[in-house]
């Protein structure tokens, strides 16, 4: 064993840190149905919400087949939604249905908080969304009463330096033991899944399939949450495939296992890490066609400590920036200084040339990383500044697919 690795491991043991979800997580099971509904293709918010609100705990509302169109839904504590194969649950395209009360949903402003999510799970324990069916956010469809789609609105926000008011697809908040299993999520107008202040969250066998051009459509974002497992998922989207954030509370004990990422901005931590991110394990991941691969990003307005992050068995193909540890992601100033240490790369294979960046704040606060068995393609760029890197990489990667 490498000496520095041995030291890192013994420090981890001393501190009692375990770099993974502390729960023992196994493949979820779909709960029994409390009721079964057939989609008519028409708007059915009230029907679905009534079924969810009257379903007994431990059971699921079963969307058996057909197309359902709905405005915002809330899944109560202990109750689940089961979208069966062939069934499609589509979000309404009418911004008025999602408006938070200020008549701003579907418009641009300075805070972008004017829309309710499509599906809300809040203050719940043991709630889930299951099944081989599809939840479609219809982000590319023209909004009712407007001349553009949610995604075009998000593009306008970028050029006009404003924020778009567009619904997230699934918002999980202040909850415990939440499960997403087998479901396909697509075309979210905004983030697909955000789990905020939630302890115990599993996404297993989930597919996210949204165009790479759809702005701000993060795949799965654990925020200020603990005991997280994201396993056997396929994620392609227009922003971070996964982004671990800690802007409101620490995020720790995260396991990202056996996943495949297509287009997107990669496996990210940040940019908000004020309250610290630690004990993260990313094992067996393929990234094909993402702009970034393994990225930790922050700046002085939202930095904090990111430590105990281990990436193992990662293969990348056609990734522009395979590894990015960037403490100066934007020029924003402030006193929240990013510190990245105990970042380990084990068995990494990058089959196409790209740019590798290790960019710390200062020599007294460098990014600290350990490399072991890192194989990259010749012709790659390796850029370091204020970085303490132990171990080596080899420019000997070959092969045409992961
Ligand atoms: C994480 O899971 C472990 C094991 O089940 C549990 O002891 C711990 O309390 C959980 N952490 C949180 C913050 O819920």
Tab-separated table of N, CA, C and O and ligand atoms in Angstrom, residues 21-24 199-200 226-227 253, ligand 1:
chain	number	residue	atom	x	y	z
A	21	UNK	N	-22.866	5.750	2.079
A	21	UNK	CA	-24.165	5.698	2.749
A	21	UNK	C	-24.038	4.710	3.910
A	21	UNK	O	-23.584	3.584	3.716
A	22	UNK	N	-24.436	5.113	5.107
A	22	UNK	CA	-24.276	4.233	6.276
A	22	UNK	C	-25.396	3.204	6.392
A	22	UNK	O	-25.311	2.268	7.178
A	23	UNK	N	-26.463	3.393	5.618
A	23	UNK	CA	-27.545	2.406	5.674
A	23	UNK	C	-27.127	1.172	4.878
A	23	UNK	O	-26.266	1.265	4.004
A	24	UNK	N	-27.742	0.026	5.116
A	24	UNK	CA	-27.496	-1.053	4.162
A	24	UNK	C	-28.663	-1.025	3.181
A	24	UNK	O	-29.823	-1.206	3.550
A	199	UNK	N	-32.681	12.769	5.023
A	199	UNK	CA	-31.793	11.701	5.473
A	199	UNK	C	-32.354	10.355	5.053
A	199	UNK	O	-33.441	9.978	5.476
A	200	UNK	N	-31.609	9.670	4.189
A	200	UNK	CA	-32.093	8.408	3.647
A	200	UNK	C	-32.805	8.657	2.335
A	200	UNK	O	-33.985	8.984	2.298
A	226	UNK	N	-28.136	13.476	3.988
A	226	UNK	CA	-27.217	12.408	4.414
A	226	UNK	C	-27.799	11.027	4.122
A	226	UNK	O	-28.997	10.870	4.043
A	227	UNK	N	-26.894	10.058	4.023
A	227	UNK	CA	-27.292	8.678	3.697
A	227	UNK	C	-28.030	8.618	2.363
A	227	UNK	O	-29.244	8.426	2.287
A	253	UNK	N	-21.998	10.992	3.650
A	253	UNK	CA	-22.384	9.583	3.500
A	253	UNK	C	-23.211	9.376	2.235
A	253	UNK	O	-24.406	9.103	2.280
B	1	LIG	C1	-27.467	7.319	8.523
B	1	LIG	O1	-27.701	5.932	8.650
B	1	LIG	C2	-27.189	5.358	9.834
B	1	LIG	C3	-27.384	3.837	9.718
B	1	LIG	O2	-28.728	3.533	9.471
B	1	LIG	C4	-27.911	5.974	11.032
B	1	LIG	O3	-27.377	5.440	12.219
B	1	LIG	C5	-27.717	7.491	11.001
B	1	LIG	O4	-28.461	8.093	12.040
B	1	LIG	C6	-28.185	8.055	9.664
B	1	LIG	N1	-27.876	9.464	9.596
B	1	LIG	C7	-28.835	10.385	9.569
B	1	LIG	C8	-28.349	11.818	9.610
B	1	LIG	O5	-30.016	10.143	9.523
